[in-house]
Amino acid sequence: MATRKIVKLGDEVLRKTCKKVEKFDLRLALLLKDMADTMHDADGVGLAAPQVGILRRIVVIDVGDENGVIELINPEIVKVSTETQTGREGCLSLPERQGIVTRPKVVTVRAQDRHGNHFEITGEDLLARAFCHELDHLDGKLYIDCMDRELTPEEIEGHVPEDGPVQEDEAT
Ligand code: NI
């Protein structure tokens, strides 16, 4: 297992626009493995390449469902539901912080796999949230840019319930 250092808020790499992946080679496969290892090691449900200092359009997601690790290369959101979800969101680059963020309830992403083949995948609830959060990273956007409000440390620890539906703590 090879983990990489996770870039934290304040590093300007998190604010850059990532470039498309052009080469679907061994180097990409190794990066995907390292990203999945890094995400799992940090107990996250998603990780975008800029979070390990790589300015390429690459995302890994694992929300613990039957999909396992989802690898998205050059992903784009192609469809979102009008129905929304409002809940907690965190980010491995902003440790010990959480916000309440409203996202579409269902999101369809078109992307390429590690071999360059195009595919579409639809996610609901947490997976839809993870798609939005991780794809935002590729354009230098963070959840704090679009959150309804930030949780207090007491709310994060669960001593005080926040307004709105409670979701499990998930860091992406
Ligand atoms: Ni994040």
Coordinates of N, CA and C and ligand atoms in Angstrom, one line a residue:
M1 N 0.8 -1.2 0.0 CA 0.0 0.0 0.0 C 0.9 1.2 0.0
A2 N 0.6 2.2 -0.9 CA 1.3 3.4 -1.0 C 0.4 4.6 -0.8
T3 N 0.6 5.3 0.2 CA -0.3 6.5 0.4 C 0.5 7.7 0.1
R4 N -0.2 8.7 -0.3 CA 0.4 10.0 -0.6 C -0.1 11.1 0.4
K5 N 0.7 12.1 0.5 CA 0.4 13.2 1.5 C -0.8 14.0 0.9
I6 N -1.8 14.2 1.8 CA -3.0 14.9 1.4 C -2.8 16.4 1.6
V7 N -3.0 17.2 0.5 CA -2.8 18.6 0.5 C -3.9 19.3 1.4
K8 N -3.6 20.2 2.2 CA -4.6 20.9 3.0 C -4.9 22.3 2.6
L9 N -6.1 22.8 3.0 CA -6.6 24.1 2.7 C -5.5 25.1 2.9
G10 N -5.3 26.0 2.0 CA -4.2 27.0 2.1 C -3.2 26.8 1.0
D11 N -3.1 25.5 0.6 CA -2.2 25.2 -0.6 C -2.9 25.6 -1.9
E12 N -2.3 26.4 -2.7 CA -3.0 26.9 -3.8 C -3.3 25.9 -4.9
V13 N -2.7 24.7 -4.8 CA -3.0 23.6 -5.7 C -4.5 23.2 -5.7
L14 N -5.1 23.4 -4.5 CA -6.5 23.1 -4.4 C -7.4 24.1 -5.1
R15 N -6.9 25.2 -5.6 CA -7.7 26.2 -6.2 C -7.4 26.3 -7.7
K16 N -6.6 25.4 -8.3 CA -6.3 25.4 -9.7 C -7.3 24.5 -10.5
T17 N -7.4 24.8 -11.8 CA -8.2 24.0 -12.7 C -7.3 22.9 -13.2
C18 N -7.8 21.6 -13.1 CA -7.0 20.5 -13.5 C -7.1 20.3 -15.0
K19 N -6.1 19.7 -15.6 CA -6.0 19.4 -17.0 C -6.5 18.0 -17.3
K20 N -7.1 17.8 -18.5 CA -7.6 16.5 -18.9 C -6.4 15.4 -18.9
V21 N -6.8 14.2 -18.6 CA -5.9 13.1 -18.8 C -5.8 12.7 -20.3
E22 N -4.6 12.6 -20.8 CA -4.5 12.2 -22.2 C -3.9 10.8 -22.4
K23 N -3.1 10.4 -21.4 CA -2.4 9.1 -21.5 C -3.0 8.2 -20.5
F24 N -3.5 7.0 -21.0 CA -4.0 6.0 -20.1 C -3.0 4.9 -20.0
D25 N -2.0 5.2 -19.2 CA -0.8 4.3 -19.1 C -0.6 3.7 -17.7
L26 N 0.5 3.1 -17.5 CA 0.8 2.5 -16.2 C 0.9 3.5 -15.1
R27 N 1.5 4.7 -15.5 CA 1.6 5.7 -14.5 C 0.3 6.2 -14.0
L28 N -0.8 6.2 -14.8 CA -2.1 6.5 -14.4 C -2.6 5.4 -13.4
A29 N -2.4 4.2 -13.8 CA -2.8 3.0 -13.0 C -2.2 3.1 -11.6
L30 N -0.9 3.5 -11.5 CA -0.2 3.6 -10.2 C -0.8 4.7 -9.4
L31 N -1.1 5.8 -10.1 CA -1.7 7.0 -9.4 C -3.1 6.6 -8.8
L32 N -3.9 5.9 -9.6 CA -5.2 5.5 -9.1 C -5.1 4.6 -7.9
K33 N -4.1 3.7 -7.9 CA -3.9 2.8 -6.8 C -3.5 3.6 -5.5
D34 N -2.6 4.5 -5.7 CA -2.1 5.3 -4.6 C -3.3 6.2 -4.0
M35 N -4.1 6.7 -5.0 CA -5.2 7.6 -4.5 C -6.3 6.7 -3.7
A36 N -6.5 5.5 -4.2 CA -7.5 4.7 -3.5 C -6.9 4.3 -2.1
D37 N -5.6 4.0 -2.0 CA -5.0 3.7 -0.8 C -5.0 4.9 0.2
T38 N -4.7 6.0 -0.4 CA -4.7 7.3 0.4 C -6.1 7.6 1.0
M39 N -7.1 7.4 0.1 CA -8.5 7.6 0.5 C -8.9 6.7 1.7
H40 N -8.7 5.4 1.5 CA -9.0 4.4 2.5 C -8.3 4.6 3.8
D41 N -7.0 4.9 3.7 CA -6.2 5.1 4.9 C -6.7 6.3 5.7
A42 N -7.3 7.3 5.0 CA -7.8 8.5 5.7 C -9.2 8.3 6.1
D43 N -9.8 7.2 5.8 CA -11.3 6.9 6.1 C -12.1 7.9 5.3
G44 N -11.7 8.3 4.1 CA -12.5 9.2 3.3 C -13.4 8.4 2.3
V45 N -14.4 9.0 1.7 CA -15.3 8.3 0.7 C -15.0 8.8 -0.7
G46 N -14.0 9.8 -0.8 CA -13.6 10.2 -2.1 C -12.3 11.0 -2.1
L47 N -11.6 11.1 -3.2 CA -10.4 11.8 -3.2 C -10.2 12.3 -4.7
A48 N -9.8 13.5 -4.9 CA -9.5 14.1 -6.2 C -8.0 14.3 -6.3
A49 N -7.5 14.1 -7.6 CA -6.0 14.2 -7.8 C -5.4 15.5 -7.2
P50 N -6.0 16.6 -7.3 CA -5.3 17.8 -6.8 C -5.1 17.7 -5.2
Q51 N -5.9 16.8 -4.6 CA -5.7 16.7 -3.1 C -4.4 15.9 -2.8
V52 N -3.8 15.3 -3.8 CA -2.5 14.7 -3.7 C -1.4 15.5 -4.6
G53 N -1.8 16.7 -4.9 CA -0.9 17.5 -5.6 C -0.8 17.3 -7.1
I54 N -1.7 16.6 -7.7 CA -1.7 16.3 -9.1 C -2.8 17.0 -9.8
L55 N -2.4 17.9 -10.8 CA -3.4 18.7 -11.4 C -4.0 18.1 -12.7
R56 N -4.6 16.9 -12.5 CA -5.2 16.2 -13.6 C -6.7 15.8 -13.2
R57 N -7.5 15.6 -14.2 CA -8.9 15.3 -13.9 C -9.2 13.9 -13.6
I58 N -8.8 13.5 -12.3 CA -8.9 12.1 -11.8 C -9.5 12.1 -10.5
V59 N -10.5 11.2 -10.3 CA -11.2 11.1 -9.0 C -11.4 9.7 -8.6
V60 N -11.2 9.3 -7.3 CA -11.6 8.0 -6.8 C -12.7 8.2 -5.8
I61 N -13.7 7.3 -5.8 CA -14.8 7.4 -4.8 C -15.1 6.0 -4.3
D62 N -15.3 5.9 -3.0 CA -15.8 4.6 -2.4 C -16.7 4.9 -1.3
V63 N -18.0 4.8 -1.5 CA -18.9 5.1 -0.5 C -19.4 3.9 0.3
G64 N -18.6 2.8 0.0 CA -18.9 1.5 0.8 C -20.1 0.8 0.2
D65 N -20.5 1.0 -1.0 CA -21.6 0.3 -1.6 C -21.1 -0.8 -2.6
E66 N -22.0 -1.3 -3.3 CA -21.6 -2.5 -4.2 C -20.7 -2.0 -5.4
N67 N -20.6 -0.7 -5.6 CA -19.7 -0.3 -6.7 C -18.2 -0.4 -6.3
G68 N -17.9 -0.6 -5.0 CA -16.5 -0.6 -4.7 C -15.8 0.7 -5.0
V69 N -14.5 0.7 -5.4 CA -13.8 1.9 -5.8 C -14.3 2.3 -7.2
I70 N -14.8 3.5 -7.3 CA -15.2 4.1 -8.6 C -14.0 5.0 -9.1
E71 N -13.5 4.7 -10.2 CA -12.4 5.5 -10.8 C -13.0 6.4 -11.9
L72 N -12.9 7.7 -11.8 CA -13.4 8.6 -12.8 C -12.3 9.4 -13.4
I73 N -12.1 9.2 -14.7 CA -11.1 10.0 -15.4 C -11.8 11.0 -16.4
N74 N -11.4 12.2 -16.4 CA -12.1 13.3 -17.2 C -13.6 13.3 -17.0
P75 N -14.1 13.2 -15.8 CA -15.5 13.1 -15.5 C -16.3 14.5 -15.8
E76 N -17.5 14.3 -16.2 CA -18.4 15.5 -16.4 C -19.8 15.1 -15.9
I77 N -20.4 16.0 -15.2 CA -21.8 15.8 -14.8 C -22.7 16.0 -16.0
V78 N -23.5 15.0 -16.4 CA -24.4 15.1 -17.5 C -25.9 15.3 -17.2
K79 N -26.2 14.9 -15.9 CA -27.6 15.0 -15.5 C -27.7 15.1 -14.0
V80 N -28.6 16.0 -13.6 CA -28.9 16.1 -12.1 C -30.4 16.2 -11.9
S81 N -30.8 15.7 -10.8 CA -32.2 15.7 -10.4 C -32.6 17.1 -10.0
T82 N -33.8 17.5 -10.1 CA -34.3 18.7 -9.5 C -34.4 18.6 -8.0
E83 N -34.7 17.3 -7.6 CA -34.8 17.1 -6.2 C -33.4 17.2 -5.5
T84 N -33.4 17.9 -4.4 CA -32.1 18.1 -3.7 C -32.0 17.3 -2.4
Q85 N -30.8 17.3 -1.8 CA -30.5 16.8 -0.5 C -29.7 17.8 0.2
T86 N -30.0 18.0 1.5 CA -29.2 18.9 2.3 C -28.6 18.1 3.5
G87 N -27.3 18.2 3.7 CA -26.7 17.4 4.8 C -25.3 17.8 5.0
R88 N -24.6 17.0 5.9 CA -23.2 17.3 6.3 C -22.3 17.0 5.2
E89 N -21.2 17.7 5.1 CA -20.1 17.4 4.2 C -18.8 17.8 4.8
G90 N -17.8 16.9 4.6 CA -16.5 17.3 5.0 C -15.5 17.0 3.9
C91 N -14.2 17.3 4.1 CA -13.2 17.1 3.0 C -11.9 16.8 3.7
L92 N -11.2 15.8 3.1 CA -9.9 15.4 3.7 C -8.9 16.5 3.7
S93 N -9.1 17.5 2.8 CA -8.2 18.6 2.8 C -8.6 19.7 3.8
L94 N -9.7 19.6 4.5 CA -10.1 20.5 5.5 C -10.5 19.7 6.8
P95 N -9.5 19.1 7.4 CA -9.8 18.3 8.6 C -10.5 19.0 9.7
E96 N -11.3 18.3 10.4 CA -12.0 18.8 11.6 C -13.0 19.9 11.3
R97 N -13.4 20.0 10.0 CA -14.4 21.0 9.7 C -15.5 20.3 8.9
Q98 N -16.7 20.7 9.1 CA -17.9 20.2 8.3 C -18.8 21.3 8.0
G99 N -19.6 21.2 6.9 CA -20.6 22.2 6.6 C -21.9 21.5 6.2
I100 N -22.9 22.3 6.1 CA -24.2 21.8 5.6 C -24.3 22.3 4.2
V101 N -24.4 21.3 3.2 CA -24.3 21.6 1.8 C -25.5 21.0 1.1
T102 N -26.2 21.8 0.2 CA -27.3 21.3 -0.6 C -26.8 20.8 -1.9
R103 N -27.1 19.6 -2.3 CA -26.7 19.0 -3.6 C -27.9 18.4 -4.3
P104 N -27.8 18.1 -5.5 CA -28.8 17.3 -6.2 C -28.9 15.9 -5.5
K105 N -30.1 15.3 -5.5 CA -30.3 14.0 -4.9 C -29.7 12.9 -5.8
V106 N -29.9 13.1 -7.1 CA -29.4 12.1 -8.1 C -28.5 12.8 -9.1
V107 N -27.4 12.2 -9.4 CA -26.4 12.8 -10.3 C -25.9 11.7 -11.3
T108 N -25.8 12.0 -12.6 CA -25.2 11.1 -13.6 C -24.0 11.7 -14.1
V109 N -22.9 10.9 -14.1 CA -21.6 11.4 -14.5 C -21.2 10.6 -15.7
R110 N -20.6 11.3 -16.7 CA -19.9 10.6 -17.8 C -18.4 10.7 -17.6
A111 N -17.7 9.6 -17.8 CA -16.3 9.6 -17.5 C -15.6 8.6 -18.4
Q112 N -14.3 8.5 -18.2 CA -13.5 7.4 -18.8 C -12.9 6.6 -17.7
D113 N -12.7 5.3 -18.0 CA -12.1 4.4 -17.1 C -10.6 4.4 -17.3
R114 N -9.8 3.6 -16.5 CA -8.4 3.7 -16.6 C -7.8 3.3 -18.0
H115 N -8.7 2.7 -18.8 CA -8.2 2.3 -20.1 C -8.6 3.3 -21.2
G116 N -9.4 4.3 -20.8 CA -9.9 5.3 -21.7 C -11.3 5.1 -22.3
N117 N -11.9 4.0 -21.8 CA -13.3 3.7 -22.3 C -14.3 4.6 -21.6
H118 N -15.2 5.1 -22.4 CA -16.2 6.0 -21.8 C -17.3 5.2 -21.1
F119 N -17.9 5.7 -20.1 CA -19.0 5.1 -19.4 C -19.8 6.2 -18.7
E120 N -21.0 5.8 -18.3 CA -21.9 6.6 -17.4 C -22.2 5.9 -16.2
I121 N -22.3 6.7 -15.1 CA -22.7 6.1 -13.8 C -23.6 7.1 -13.1
T122 N -24.7 6.5 -12.5 CA -25.7 7.4 -11.8 C -25.6 7.0 -10.3
G123 N -25.5 8.1 -9.5 CA -25.5 7.9 -8.0 C -26.6 8.7 -7.3
E124 N -27.1 8.1 -6.2 CA -28.1 8.8 -5.4 C -27.5 9.1 -4.0
D125 N -28.1 10.1 -3.4 CA -27.8 10.3 -2.0 C -26.3 10.6 -1.8
L126 N -25.6 9.8 -0.9 CA -24.2 10.0 -0.7 C -23.3 10.0 -1.9
L127 N -23.6 9.0 -2.8 CA -22.8 8.9 -4.0 C -23.0 10.1 -4.9
A128 N -24.2 10.6 -5.0 CA -24.5 11.8 -5.8 C -23.7 13.0 -5.2
R129 N -23.7 13.1 -3.8 CA -23.0 14.1 -3.1 C -21.5 14.0 -3.4
A130 N -21.0 12.8 -3.4 CA -19.5 12.6 -3.6 C -19.2 13.0 -5.0
F131 N -20.0 12.7 -6.0 CA -19.7 13.1 -7.4 C -19.6 14.6 -7.5
C132 N -20.5 15.3 -6.9 CA -20.5 16.8 -6.9 C -19.3 17.3 -6.3
H133 N -19.0 16.8 -5.1 CA -17.9 17.3 -4.2 C -16.5 17.1 -5.0
E134 N -16.4 15.9 -5.4 CA -15.1 15.5 -6.1 C -14.9 16.2 -7.4
L135 N -15.9 16.3 -8.2 CA -15.8 17.0 -9.5 C -15.5 18.5 -9.3
D136 N -16.1 19.0 -8.3 CA -15.7 20.4 -7.9 C -14.2 20.6 -7.7
H137 N -13.6 19.7 -7.0 CA -12.2 19.8 -6.8 C -11.4 20.0 -8.0
L138 N -11.8 19.4 -9.1 CA -11.1 19.4 -10.4 C -11.1 20.8 -11.0
D139 N -12.0 21.6 -10.5 CA -12.1 23.0 -11.0 C -11.7 24.0 -9.9
G140 N -11.0 23.5 -8.9 CA -10.6 24.4 -7.8 C -11.6 24.8 -6.8
K141 N -12.8 24.1 -6.8 CA -13.8 24.5 -5.9 C -13.9 23.6 -4.7
L142 N -14.2 24.2 -3.6 CA -14.4 23.4 -2.3 C -15.8 23.6 -1.8
Y143 N -16.2 22.6 -0.9 CA -17.6 22.7 -0.4 C -17.8 24.0 0.4
I144 N -16.8 24.5 1.0 CA -17.0 25.8 1.8 C -17.4 27.0 0.9
D145 N -17.2 26.8 -0.5 CA -17.6 27.9 -1.4 C -19.1 27.8 -1.6
C146 N -19.8 26.7 -1.3 CA -21.2 26.6 -1.7 C -22.0 26.1 -0.5
M147 N -21.4 26.1 0.7 CA -22.2 25.5 1.9 C -23.2 26.5 2.3
D148 N -24.3 25.9 2.9 CA -25.3 26.7 3.5 C -24.8 27.4 4.8
R149 N -24.1 26.6 5.6 CA -23.4 27.1 6.8 C -22.4 26.1 7.3
E150 N -21.5 26.6 8.1 CA -20.5 25.7 8.7 C -21.0 25.2 10.1
L151 N -20.6 23.9 10.4 CA -21.0 23.4 11.7 C -20.1 23.9 12.7
T152 N -20.6 24.0 14.0 CA -19.7 24.3 15.1 C -19.0 23.1 15.5
P153 N -17.8 23.2 16.2 CA -17.1 22.0 16.7 C -18.0 21.1 17.6
E154 N -18.9 21.7 18.3 CA -19.9 20.9 19.2 C -20.8 20.1 18.3
E155 N -21.3 20.7 17.2 CA -22.2 20.0 16.3 C -21.4 18.8 15.6
I156 N -20.2 19.1 15.3 CA -19.4 18.0 14.6 C -19.2 16.9 15.5
E157 N -18.9 17.1 16.8 CA -18.8 16.1 17.8 C -20.1 15.4 18.1
G158 N -21.2 16.0 17.7 CA -22.5 15.3 18.0 C -23.1 15.7 19.3
H159 N -22.5 16.7 20.0 CA -23.2 17.1 21.2 C -24.4 17.9 21.0
V160 N -24.5 18.6 19.9 CA -25.6 19.4 19.5 C -26.1 19.0 18.1
P161 N -27.3 18.6 17.9 CA -27.7 18.3 16.6 C -27.9 19.5 15.7
E162 N -27.4 19.5 14.5 CA -27.5 20.6 13.6 C -28.9 20.6 13.0
D163 N -29.2 21.7 12.4 CA -30.5 21.8 11.7 C -30.4 20.9 10.5
G164 N -31.5 20.5 10.0 CA -31.5 19.7 8.7 C -31.2 18.3 9.0
P165 N -31.4 17.5 8.0 CA -31.3 16.0 8.1 C -29.8 15.7 8.5
V166 N -29.7 14.7 9.4 CA -28.4 14.3 9.9 C -28.0 13.2 9.0
Q167 N -26.7 13.3 8.5 CA -26.2 12.2 7.7 C -24.9 11.7 8.4
E168 N -24.4 10.5 8.1 CA -23.2 10.1 8.6 C -22.1 11.0 8.3
D169 N -21.1 11.1 9.1 CA -19.9 11.9 8.8 C -19.1 11.3 7.7
E170 N -19.0 12.1 6.7 CA -18.2 11.5 5.5 C -17.2 12.6 5.1
A171 N -16.0 12.2 4.9 CA -15.0 13.2 4.4 C -14.6 12.8 3.0
T172 N -14.7 13.7 2.1 CA -14.3 13.5 0.8 C -13.3 14.5 0.4
Ligands
NI1 NI -12.8 17.1 -0.7

